[in-house]
PDB file of C-alpha atoms in Angstrom:
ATOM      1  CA  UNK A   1      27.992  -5.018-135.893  1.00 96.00           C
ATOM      2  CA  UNK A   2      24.676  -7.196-136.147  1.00 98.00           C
ATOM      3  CA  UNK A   3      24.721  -9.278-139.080  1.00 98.00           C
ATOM      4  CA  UNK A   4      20.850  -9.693-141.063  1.00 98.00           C
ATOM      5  CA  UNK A   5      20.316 -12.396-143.612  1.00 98.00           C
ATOM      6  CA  UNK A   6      17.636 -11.942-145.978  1.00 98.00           C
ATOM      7  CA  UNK A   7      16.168 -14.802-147.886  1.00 98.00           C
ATOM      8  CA  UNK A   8      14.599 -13.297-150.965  1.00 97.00           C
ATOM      9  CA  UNK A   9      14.566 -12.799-155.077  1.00 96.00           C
ATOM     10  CA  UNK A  10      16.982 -10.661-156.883  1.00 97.00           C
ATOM     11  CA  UNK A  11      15.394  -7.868-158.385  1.00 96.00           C
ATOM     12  CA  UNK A  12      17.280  -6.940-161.840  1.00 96.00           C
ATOM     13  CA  UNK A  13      16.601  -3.312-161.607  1.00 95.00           C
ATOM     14  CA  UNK A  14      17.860  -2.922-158.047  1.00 95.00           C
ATOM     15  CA  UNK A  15      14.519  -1.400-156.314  1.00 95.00           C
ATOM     16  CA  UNK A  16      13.633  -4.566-154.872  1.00 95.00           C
ATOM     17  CA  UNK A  17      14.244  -8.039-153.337  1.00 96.00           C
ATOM     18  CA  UNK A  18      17.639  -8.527-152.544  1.00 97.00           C
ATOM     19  CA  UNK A  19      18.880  -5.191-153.623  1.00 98.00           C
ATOM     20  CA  UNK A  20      16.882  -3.582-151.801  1.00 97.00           C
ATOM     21  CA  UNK A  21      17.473  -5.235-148.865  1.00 98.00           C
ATOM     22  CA  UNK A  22      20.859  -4.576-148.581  1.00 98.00           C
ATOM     23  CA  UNK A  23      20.626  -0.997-149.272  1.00 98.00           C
ATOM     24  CA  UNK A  24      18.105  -0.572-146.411  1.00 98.00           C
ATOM     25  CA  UNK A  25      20.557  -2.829-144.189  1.00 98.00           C
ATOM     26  CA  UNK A  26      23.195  -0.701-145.090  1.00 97.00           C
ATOM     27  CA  UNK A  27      21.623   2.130-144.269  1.00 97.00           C
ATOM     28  CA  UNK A  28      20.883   0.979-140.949  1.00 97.00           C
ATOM     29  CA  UNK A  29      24.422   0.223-139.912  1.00 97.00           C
ATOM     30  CA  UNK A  30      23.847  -3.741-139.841  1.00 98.00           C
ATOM     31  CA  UNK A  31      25.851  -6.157-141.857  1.00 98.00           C
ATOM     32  CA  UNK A  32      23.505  -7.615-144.598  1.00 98.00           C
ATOM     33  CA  UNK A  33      23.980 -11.575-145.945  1.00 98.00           C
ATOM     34  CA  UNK A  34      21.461 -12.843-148.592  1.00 98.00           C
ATOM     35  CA  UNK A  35      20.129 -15.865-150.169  1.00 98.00           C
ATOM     36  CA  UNK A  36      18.484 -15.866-153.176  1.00 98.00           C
ATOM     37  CA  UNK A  37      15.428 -17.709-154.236  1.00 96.00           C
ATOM     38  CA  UNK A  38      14.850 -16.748-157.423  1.00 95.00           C
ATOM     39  CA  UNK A  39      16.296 -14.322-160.264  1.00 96.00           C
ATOM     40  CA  UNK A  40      13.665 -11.893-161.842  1.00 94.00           C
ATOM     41  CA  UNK A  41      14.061  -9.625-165.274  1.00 95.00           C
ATOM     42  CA  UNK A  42      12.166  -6.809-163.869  1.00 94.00           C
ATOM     43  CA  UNK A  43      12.288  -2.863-164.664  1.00 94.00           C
ATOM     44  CA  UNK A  44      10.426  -0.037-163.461  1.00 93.00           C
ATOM     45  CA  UNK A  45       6.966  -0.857-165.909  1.00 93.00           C
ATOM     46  CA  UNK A  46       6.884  -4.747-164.043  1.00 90.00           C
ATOM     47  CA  UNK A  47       8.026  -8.261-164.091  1.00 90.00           C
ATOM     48  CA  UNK A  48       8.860  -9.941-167.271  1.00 91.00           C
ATOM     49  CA  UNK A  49       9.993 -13.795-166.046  1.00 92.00           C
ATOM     50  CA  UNK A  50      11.138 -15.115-163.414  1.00 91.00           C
ATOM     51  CA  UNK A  51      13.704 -18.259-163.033  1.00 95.00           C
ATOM     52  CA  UNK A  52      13.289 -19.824-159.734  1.00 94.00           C
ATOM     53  CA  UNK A  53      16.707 -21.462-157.676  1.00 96.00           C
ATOM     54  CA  UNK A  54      16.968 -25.119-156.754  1.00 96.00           C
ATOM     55  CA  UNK A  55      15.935 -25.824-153.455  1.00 96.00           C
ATOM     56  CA  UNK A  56      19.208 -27.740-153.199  1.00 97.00           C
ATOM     57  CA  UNK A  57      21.057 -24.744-154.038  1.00 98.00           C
ATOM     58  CA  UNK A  58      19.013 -22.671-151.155  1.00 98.00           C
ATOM     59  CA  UNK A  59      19.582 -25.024-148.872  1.00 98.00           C
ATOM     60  CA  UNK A  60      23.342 -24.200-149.672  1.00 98.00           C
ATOM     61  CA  UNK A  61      22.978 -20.882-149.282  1.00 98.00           C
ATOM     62  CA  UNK A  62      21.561 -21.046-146.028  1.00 98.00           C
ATOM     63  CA  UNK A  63      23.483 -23.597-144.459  1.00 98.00           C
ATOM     64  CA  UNK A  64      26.591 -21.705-145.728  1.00 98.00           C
ATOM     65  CA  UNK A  65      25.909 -18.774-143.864  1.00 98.00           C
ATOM     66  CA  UNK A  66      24.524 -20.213-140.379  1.00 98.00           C
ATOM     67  CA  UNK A  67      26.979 -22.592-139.714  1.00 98.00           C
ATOM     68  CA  UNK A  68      29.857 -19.839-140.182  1.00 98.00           C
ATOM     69  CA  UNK A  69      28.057 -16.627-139.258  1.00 98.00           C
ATOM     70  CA  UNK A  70      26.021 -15.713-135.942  1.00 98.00           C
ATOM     71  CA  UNK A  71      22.740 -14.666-137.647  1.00 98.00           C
ATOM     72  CA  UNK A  72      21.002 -11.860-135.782  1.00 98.00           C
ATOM     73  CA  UNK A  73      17.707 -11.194-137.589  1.00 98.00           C
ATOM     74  CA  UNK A  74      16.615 -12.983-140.823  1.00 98.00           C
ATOM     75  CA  UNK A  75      14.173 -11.586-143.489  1.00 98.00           C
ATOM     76  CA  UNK A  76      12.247 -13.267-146.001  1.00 98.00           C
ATOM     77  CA  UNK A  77      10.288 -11.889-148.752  1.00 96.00           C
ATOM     78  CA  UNK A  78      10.136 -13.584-152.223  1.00 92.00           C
ATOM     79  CA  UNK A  79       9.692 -17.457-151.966  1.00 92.00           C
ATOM     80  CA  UNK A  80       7.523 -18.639-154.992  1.00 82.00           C
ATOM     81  CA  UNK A  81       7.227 -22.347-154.936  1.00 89.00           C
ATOM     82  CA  UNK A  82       6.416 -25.064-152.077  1.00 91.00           C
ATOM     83  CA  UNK A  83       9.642 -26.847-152.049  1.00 94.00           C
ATOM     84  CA  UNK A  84      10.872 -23.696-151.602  1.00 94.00           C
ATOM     85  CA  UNK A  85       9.424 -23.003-148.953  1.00 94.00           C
ATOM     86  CA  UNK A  86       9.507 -25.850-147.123  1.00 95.00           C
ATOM     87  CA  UNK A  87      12.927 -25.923-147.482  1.00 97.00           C
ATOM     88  CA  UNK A  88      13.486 -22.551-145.737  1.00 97.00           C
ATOM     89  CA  UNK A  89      10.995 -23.401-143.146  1.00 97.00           C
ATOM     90  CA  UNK A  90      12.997 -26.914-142.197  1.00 97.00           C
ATOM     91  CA  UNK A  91      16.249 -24.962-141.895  1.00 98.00           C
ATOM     92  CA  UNK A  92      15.442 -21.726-140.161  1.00 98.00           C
ATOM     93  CA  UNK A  93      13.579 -24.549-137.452  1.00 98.00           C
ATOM     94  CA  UNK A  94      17.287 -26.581-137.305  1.00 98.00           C
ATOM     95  CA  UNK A  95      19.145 -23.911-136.624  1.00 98.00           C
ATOM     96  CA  UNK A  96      17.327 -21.862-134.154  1.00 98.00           C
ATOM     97  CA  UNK A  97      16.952 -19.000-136.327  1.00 98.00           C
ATOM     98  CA  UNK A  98      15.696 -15.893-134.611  1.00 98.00           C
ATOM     99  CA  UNK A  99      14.049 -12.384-134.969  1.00 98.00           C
ATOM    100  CA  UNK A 100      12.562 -14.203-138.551  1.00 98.00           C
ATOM    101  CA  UNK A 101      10.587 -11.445-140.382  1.00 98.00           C
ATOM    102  CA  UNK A 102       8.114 -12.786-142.858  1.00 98.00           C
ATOM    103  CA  UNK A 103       7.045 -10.075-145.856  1.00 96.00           C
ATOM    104  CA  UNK A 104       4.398 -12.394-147.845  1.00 93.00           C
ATOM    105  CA  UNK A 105       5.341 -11.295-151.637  1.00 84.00           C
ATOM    106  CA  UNK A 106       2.556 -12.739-153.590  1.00 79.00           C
ATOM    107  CA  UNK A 107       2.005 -10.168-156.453  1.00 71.00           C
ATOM    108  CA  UNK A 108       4.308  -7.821-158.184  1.00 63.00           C
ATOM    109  CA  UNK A 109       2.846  -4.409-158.259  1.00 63.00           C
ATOM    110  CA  UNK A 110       2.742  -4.802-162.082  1.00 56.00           C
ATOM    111  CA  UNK A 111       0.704  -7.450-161.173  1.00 60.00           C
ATOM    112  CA  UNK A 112       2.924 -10.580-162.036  1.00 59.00           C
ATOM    113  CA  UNK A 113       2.107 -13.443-159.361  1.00 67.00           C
ATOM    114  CA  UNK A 114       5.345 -13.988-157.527  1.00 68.00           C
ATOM    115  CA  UNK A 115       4.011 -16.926-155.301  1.00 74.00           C
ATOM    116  CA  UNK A 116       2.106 -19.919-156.795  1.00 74.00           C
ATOM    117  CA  UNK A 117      -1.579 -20.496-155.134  1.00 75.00           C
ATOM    118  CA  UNK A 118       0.004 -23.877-154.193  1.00 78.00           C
ATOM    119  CA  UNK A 119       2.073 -22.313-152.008  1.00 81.00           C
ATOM    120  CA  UNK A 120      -0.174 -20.420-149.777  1.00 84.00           C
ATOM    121  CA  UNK A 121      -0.717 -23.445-147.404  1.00 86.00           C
ATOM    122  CA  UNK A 122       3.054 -23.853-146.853  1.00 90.00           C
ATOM    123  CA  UNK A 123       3.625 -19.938-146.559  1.00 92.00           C
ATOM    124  CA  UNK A 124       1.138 -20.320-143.802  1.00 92.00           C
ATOM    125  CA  UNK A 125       3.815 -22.865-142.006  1.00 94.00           C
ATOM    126  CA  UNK A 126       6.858 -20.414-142.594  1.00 96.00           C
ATOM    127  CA  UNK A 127       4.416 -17.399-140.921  1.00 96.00           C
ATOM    128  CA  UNK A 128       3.771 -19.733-137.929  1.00 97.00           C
ATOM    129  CA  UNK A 129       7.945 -19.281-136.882  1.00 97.00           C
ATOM    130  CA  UNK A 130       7.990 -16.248-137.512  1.00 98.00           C
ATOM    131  CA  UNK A 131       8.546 -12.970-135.094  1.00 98.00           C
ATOM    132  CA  UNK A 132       6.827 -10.908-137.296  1.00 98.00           C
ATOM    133  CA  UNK A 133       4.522 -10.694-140.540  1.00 98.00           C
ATOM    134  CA  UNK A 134       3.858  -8.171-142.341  1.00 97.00           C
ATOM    135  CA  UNK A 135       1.002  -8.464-145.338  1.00 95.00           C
ATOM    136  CA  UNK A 136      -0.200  -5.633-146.807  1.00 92.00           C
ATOM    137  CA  UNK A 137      -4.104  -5.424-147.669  1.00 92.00           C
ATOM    138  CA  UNK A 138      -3.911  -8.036-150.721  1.00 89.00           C
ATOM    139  CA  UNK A 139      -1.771 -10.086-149.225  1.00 91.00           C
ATOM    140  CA  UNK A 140      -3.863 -10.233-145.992  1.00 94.00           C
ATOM    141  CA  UNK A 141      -6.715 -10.839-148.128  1.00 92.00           C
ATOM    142  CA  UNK A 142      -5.715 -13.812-149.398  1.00 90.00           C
ATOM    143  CA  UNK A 143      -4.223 -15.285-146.069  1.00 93.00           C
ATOM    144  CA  UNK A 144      -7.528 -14.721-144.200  1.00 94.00           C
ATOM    145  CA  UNK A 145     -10.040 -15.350-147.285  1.00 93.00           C
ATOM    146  CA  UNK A 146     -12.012 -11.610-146.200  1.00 94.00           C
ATOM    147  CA  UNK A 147     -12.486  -8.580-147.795  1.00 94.00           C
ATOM    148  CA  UNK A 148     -10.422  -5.327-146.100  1.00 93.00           C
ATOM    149  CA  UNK A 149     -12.430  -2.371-146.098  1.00 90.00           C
ATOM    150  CA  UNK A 150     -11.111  -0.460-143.446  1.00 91.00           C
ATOM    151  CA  UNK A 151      -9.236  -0.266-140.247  1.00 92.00           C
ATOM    152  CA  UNK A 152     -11.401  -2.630-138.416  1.00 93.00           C
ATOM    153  CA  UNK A 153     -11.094  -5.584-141.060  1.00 94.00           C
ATOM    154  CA  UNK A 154      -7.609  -4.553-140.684  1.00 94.00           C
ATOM    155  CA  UNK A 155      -7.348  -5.444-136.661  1.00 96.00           C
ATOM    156  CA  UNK A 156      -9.966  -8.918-137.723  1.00 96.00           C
ATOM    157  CA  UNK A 157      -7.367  -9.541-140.673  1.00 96.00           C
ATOM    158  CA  UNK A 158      -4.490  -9.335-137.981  1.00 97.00           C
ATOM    159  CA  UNK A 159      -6.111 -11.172-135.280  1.00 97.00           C
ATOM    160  CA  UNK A 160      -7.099 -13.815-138.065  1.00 97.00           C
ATOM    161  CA  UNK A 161      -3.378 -14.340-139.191  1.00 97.00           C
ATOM    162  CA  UNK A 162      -2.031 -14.290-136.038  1.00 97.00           C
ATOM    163  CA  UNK A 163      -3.698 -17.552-135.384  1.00 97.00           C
ATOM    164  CA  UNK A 164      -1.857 -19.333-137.510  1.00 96.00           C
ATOM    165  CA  UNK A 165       1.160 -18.718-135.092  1.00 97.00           C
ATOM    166  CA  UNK A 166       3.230 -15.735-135.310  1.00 98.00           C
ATOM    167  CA  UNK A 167       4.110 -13.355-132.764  1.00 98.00           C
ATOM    168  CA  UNK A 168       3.402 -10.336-134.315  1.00 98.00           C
ATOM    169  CA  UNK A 169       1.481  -8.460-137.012  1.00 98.00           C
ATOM    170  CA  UNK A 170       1.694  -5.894-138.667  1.00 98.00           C
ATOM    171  CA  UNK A 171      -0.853  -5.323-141.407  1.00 96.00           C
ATOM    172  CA  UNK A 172      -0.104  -2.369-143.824  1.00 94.00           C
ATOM    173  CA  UNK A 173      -2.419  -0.085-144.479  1.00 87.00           C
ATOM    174  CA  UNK A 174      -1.340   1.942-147.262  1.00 69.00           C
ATOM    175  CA  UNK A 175      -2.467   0.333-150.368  1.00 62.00           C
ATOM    176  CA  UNK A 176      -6.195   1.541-150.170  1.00 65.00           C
ATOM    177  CA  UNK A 177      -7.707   1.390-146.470  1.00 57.00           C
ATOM    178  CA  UNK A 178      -6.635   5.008-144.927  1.00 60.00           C
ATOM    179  CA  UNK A 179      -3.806   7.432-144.861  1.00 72.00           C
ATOM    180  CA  UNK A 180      -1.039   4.959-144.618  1.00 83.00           C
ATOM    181  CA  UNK A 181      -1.843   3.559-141.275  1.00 92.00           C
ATOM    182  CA  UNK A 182      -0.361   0.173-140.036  1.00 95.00           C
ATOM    183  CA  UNK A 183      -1.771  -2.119-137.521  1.00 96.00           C
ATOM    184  CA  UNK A 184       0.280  -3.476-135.749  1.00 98.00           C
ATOM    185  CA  UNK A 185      -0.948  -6.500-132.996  1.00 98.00           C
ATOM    186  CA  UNK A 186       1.178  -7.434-130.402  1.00 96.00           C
ATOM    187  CA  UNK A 187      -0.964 -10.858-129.294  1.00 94.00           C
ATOM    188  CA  UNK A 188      -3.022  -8.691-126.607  1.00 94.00           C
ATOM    189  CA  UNK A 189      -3.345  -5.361-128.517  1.00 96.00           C
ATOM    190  CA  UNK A 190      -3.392  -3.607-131.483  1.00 97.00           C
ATOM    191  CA  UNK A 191      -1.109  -0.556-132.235  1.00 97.00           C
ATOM    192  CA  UNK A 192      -1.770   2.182-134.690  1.00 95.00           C
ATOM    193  CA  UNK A 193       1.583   2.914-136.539  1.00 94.00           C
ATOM    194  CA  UNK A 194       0.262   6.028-138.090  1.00 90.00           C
ATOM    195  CA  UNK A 195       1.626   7.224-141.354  1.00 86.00           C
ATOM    196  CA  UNK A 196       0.636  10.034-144.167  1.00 84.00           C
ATOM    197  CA  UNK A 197      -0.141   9.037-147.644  1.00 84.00           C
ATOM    198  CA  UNK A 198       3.284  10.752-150.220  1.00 88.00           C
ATOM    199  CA  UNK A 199       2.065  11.691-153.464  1.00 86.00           C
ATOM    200  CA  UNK A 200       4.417   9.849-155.664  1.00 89.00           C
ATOM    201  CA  UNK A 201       4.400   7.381-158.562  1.00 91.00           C
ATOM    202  CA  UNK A 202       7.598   5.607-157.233  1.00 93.00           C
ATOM    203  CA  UNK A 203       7.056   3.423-154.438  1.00 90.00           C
ATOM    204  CA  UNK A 204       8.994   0.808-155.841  1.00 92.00           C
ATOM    205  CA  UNK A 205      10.087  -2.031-152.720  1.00 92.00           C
ATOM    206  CA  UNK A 206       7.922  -0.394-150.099  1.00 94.00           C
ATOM    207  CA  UNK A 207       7.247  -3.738-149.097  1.00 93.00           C
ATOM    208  CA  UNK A 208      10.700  -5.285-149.441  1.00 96.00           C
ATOM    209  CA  UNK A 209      12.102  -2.235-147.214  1.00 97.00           C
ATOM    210  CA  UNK A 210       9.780  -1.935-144.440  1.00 97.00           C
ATOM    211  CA  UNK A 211      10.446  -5.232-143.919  1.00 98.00           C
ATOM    212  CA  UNK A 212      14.197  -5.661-144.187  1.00 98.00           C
ATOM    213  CA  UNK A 213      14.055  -2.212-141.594  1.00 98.00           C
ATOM    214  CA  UNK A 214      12.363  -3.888-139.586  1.00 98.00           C
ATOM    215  CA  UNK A 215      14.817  -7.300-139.354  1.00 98.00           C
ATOM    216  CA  UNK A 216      18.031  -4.459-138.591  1.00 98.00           C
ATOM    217  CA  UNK A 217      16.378  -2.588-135.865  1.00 98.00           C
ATOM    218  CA  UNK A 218      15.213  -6.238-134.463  1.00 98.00           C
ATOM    219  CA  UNK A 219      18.605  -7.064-134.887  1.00 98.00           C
ATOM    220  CA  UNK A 220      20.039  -3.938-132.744  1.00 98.00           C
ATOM    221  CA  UNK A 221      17.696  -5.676-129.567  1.00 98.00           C
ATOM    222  CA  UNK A 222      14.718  -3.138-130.183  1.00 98.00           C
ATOM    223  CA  UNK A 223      11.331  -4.085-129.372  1.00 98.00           C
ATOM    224  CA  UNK A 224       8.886  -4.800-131.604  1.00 98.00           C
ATOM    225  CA  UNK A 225       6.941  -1.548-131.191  1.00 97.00           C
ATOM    226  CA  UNK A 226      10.115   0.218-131.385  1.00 98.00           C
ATOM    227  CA  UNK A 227      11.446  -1.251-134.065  1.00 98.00           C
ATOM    228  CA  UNK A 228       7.972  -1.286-136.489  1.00 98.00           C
ATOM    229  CA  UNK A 229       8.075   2.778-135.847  1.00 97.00           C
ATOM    230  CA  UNK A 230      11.601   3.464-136.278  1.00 98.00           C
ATOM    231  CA  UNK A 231      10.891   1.086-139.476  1.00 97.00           C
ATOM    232  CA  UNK A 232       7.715   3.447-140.598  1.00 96.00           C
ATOM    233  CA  UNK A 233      10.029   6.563-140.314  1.00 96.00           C
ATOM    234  CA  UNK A 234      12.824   5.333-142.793  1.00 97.00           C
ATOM    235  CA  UNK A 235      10.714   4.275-145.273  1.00 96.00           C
ATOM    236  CA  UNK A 236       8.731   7.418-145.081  1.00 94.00           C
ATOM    237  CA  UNK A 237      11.839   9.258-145.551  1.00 94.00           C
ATOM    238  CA  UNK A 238      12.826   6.573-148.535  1.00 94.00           C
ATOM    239  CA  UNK A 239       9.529   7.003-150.127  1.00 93.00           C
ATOM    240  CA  UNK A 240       9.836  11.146-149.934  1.00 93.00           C
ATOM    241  CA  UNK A 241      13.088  10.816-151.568  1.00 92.00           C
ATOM    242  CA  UNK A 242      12.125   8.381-154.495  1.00 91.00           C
ATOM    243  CA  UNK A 243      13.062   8.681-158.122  1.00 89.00           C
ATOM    244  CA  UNK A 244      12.532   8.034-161.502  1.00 92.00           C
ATOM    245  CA  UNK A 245      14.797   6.051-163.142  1.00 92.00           C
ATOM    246  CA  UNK A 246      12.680   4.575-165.912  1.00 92.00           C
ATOM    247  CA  UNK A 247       9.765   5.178-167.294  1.00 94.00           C
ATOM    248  CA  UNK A 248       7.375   2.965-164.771  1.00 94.00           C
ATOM    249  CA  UNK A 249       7.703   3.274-161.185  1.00 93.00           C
ATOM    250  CA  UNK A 250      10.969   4.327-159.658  1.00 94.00           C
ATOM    251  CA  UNK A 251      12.658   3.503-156.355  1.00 94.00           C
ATOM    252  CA  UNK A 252      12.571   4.788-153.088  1.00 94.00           C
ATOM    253  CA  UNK A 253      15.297   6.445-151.567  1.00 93.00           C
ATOM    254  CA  UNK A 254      16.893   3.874-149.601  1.00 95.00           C
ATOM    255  CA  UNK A 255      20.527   5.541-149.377  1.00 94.00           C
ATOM    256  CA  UNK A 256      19.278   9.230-149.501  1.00 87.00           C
ATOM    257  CA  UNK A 257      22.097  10.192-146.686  1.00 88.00           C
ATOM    258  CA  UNK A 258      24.713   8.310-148.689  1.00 88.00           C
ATOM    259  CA  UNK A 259      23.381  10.224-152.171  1.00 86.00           C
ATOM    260  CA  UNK A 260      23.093  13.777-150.441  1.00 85.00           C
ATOM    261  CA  UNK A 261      26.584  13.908-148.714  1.00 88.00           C
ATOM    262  CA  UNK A 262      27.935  12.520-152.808  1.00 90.00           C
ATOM    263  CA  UNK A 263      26.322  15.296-153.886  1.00 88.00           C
ATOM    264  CA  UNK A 264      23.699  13.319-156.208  1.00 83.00           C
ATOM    265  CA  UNK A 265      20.616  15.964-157.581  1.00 78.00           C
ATOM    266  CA  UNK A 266      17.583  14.161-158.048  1.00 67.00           C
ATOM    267  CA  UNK A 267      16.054  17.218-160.176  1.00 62.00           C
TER     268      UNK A 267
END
């Protein structure tokens, strides 16, 4: 079995961050490891505070599970503060960490800021190392400084980001630019991931999913390509099996398979 680490915040509610992450490892049939970064009281209707973990106590976490555990893919998402981030960058560079999956959480869908505008720069340093990014509009927005209209600003956003060092992007398309298209660009071209827009209140960790999906198939030696569309399937499938468990936005269905064979009814 591959083993995944995923550096990220631990979502209260269980639709995000952590949680999420190791549901959609699960899934996947990879062994799932996590540090946390920070603890959130969250529910379905947003993010009420946030307490963020000592860097020390990160650096812990991480050094705990690399120098006892081949790592096969890592995945970060949440990382709010500099030191933070720094921190994770230093280490994942020490150890050789590979297949590194960066999903830049800035903003809550509630809104909430998860990432102080401090940050940015240093978020910019972790993308450099990494295999693959994966912003959606906003978040590409911010790391380029342009406006995303449609799929064009979408290949100029990617192009843009990729300068700062990754190997990959993949910018998501699905918060406003077209039918749930990603672009994916591979350094030479760009790839349409195509996708079709669910109608559904609960999309609850899109982000946090598609990118964890995509560190367990990178894991299991797929290429990127491979691995991005396999990625855009299962969260397709998790987002046309979402539910409401609250009265805000519920969760997507990360362990539909697991639910159906228990015999769990949705309705």
């Amino acid at each position: 079995m591959k083993n995944v680490l995923t550096i990220a915040g631990s979502d209260s509610c269980g639709g995000a961050g952590i949680q999420a992450d190791l549901k959609t490892m699960s899934a996947l049939g990879v062994y799932g490891m996590s540090v946390i970064t920070a603890v959130t009281a969250q529910n379905t209707v947003g993010v009420i505070d946030v307490q963020e973990i000592d860097k020390k106590i990160v650096e812990c976490q991480i050094r705990c599970i690399f120098d006892d555990i081949n790592v096969d893919a890592v995945k970060i998402g949440m990382v709010s503060n500099s030191e933070i981030i720094e921190t994770i960058t230093n280490l994942l560079i020490e150890y050789k960490a590979k297949n590194i999956v960066v999903d830049p959480v800035m903003v809550s869908k509630s809104g909430y800021f998860l990432l102080k505008p401090e940050a940015v720069e240093k978020l910019k340093k972790l993308i450099s190392i990494s295999h693959v990014v994966t912003p959606n509009i906003p978040e590409a927005e911010t790391l380029t400084g342009m406006k995303i209209i449609n799929e064009d600003d979408m290949k100029k956003a990617a192009l843009c980001i990729s300068k700062m060092g990754p190997k990959y992007v993949l910018v998501k398309g699905g918060h406003r630019c077209n039918d749930a298209n990603d672009i994916l660009y591979t350094g030479k071209d760009f790839i349409k991931i195509k996708g079709y827009r669910i109608q559904t209140k609960n999309t609850h960790g899109t982000g946090c999913t598609l990118s964890s999906s995509i560190a367990s198939y990178l894991a299991k030696n797929y290429g990127i390509e491979d691995a991005v569309k396999e990625s855009k399937n299962y969260i397709t499938k998790a987002i046309e099996n979402s539910f409401s468990i609250g009265h805000g936005v519920g969760p997507v269905g990360h362990l539909v398979e697991l639910y159906k064979k228990a015999g769990v009814d949705f309705e």
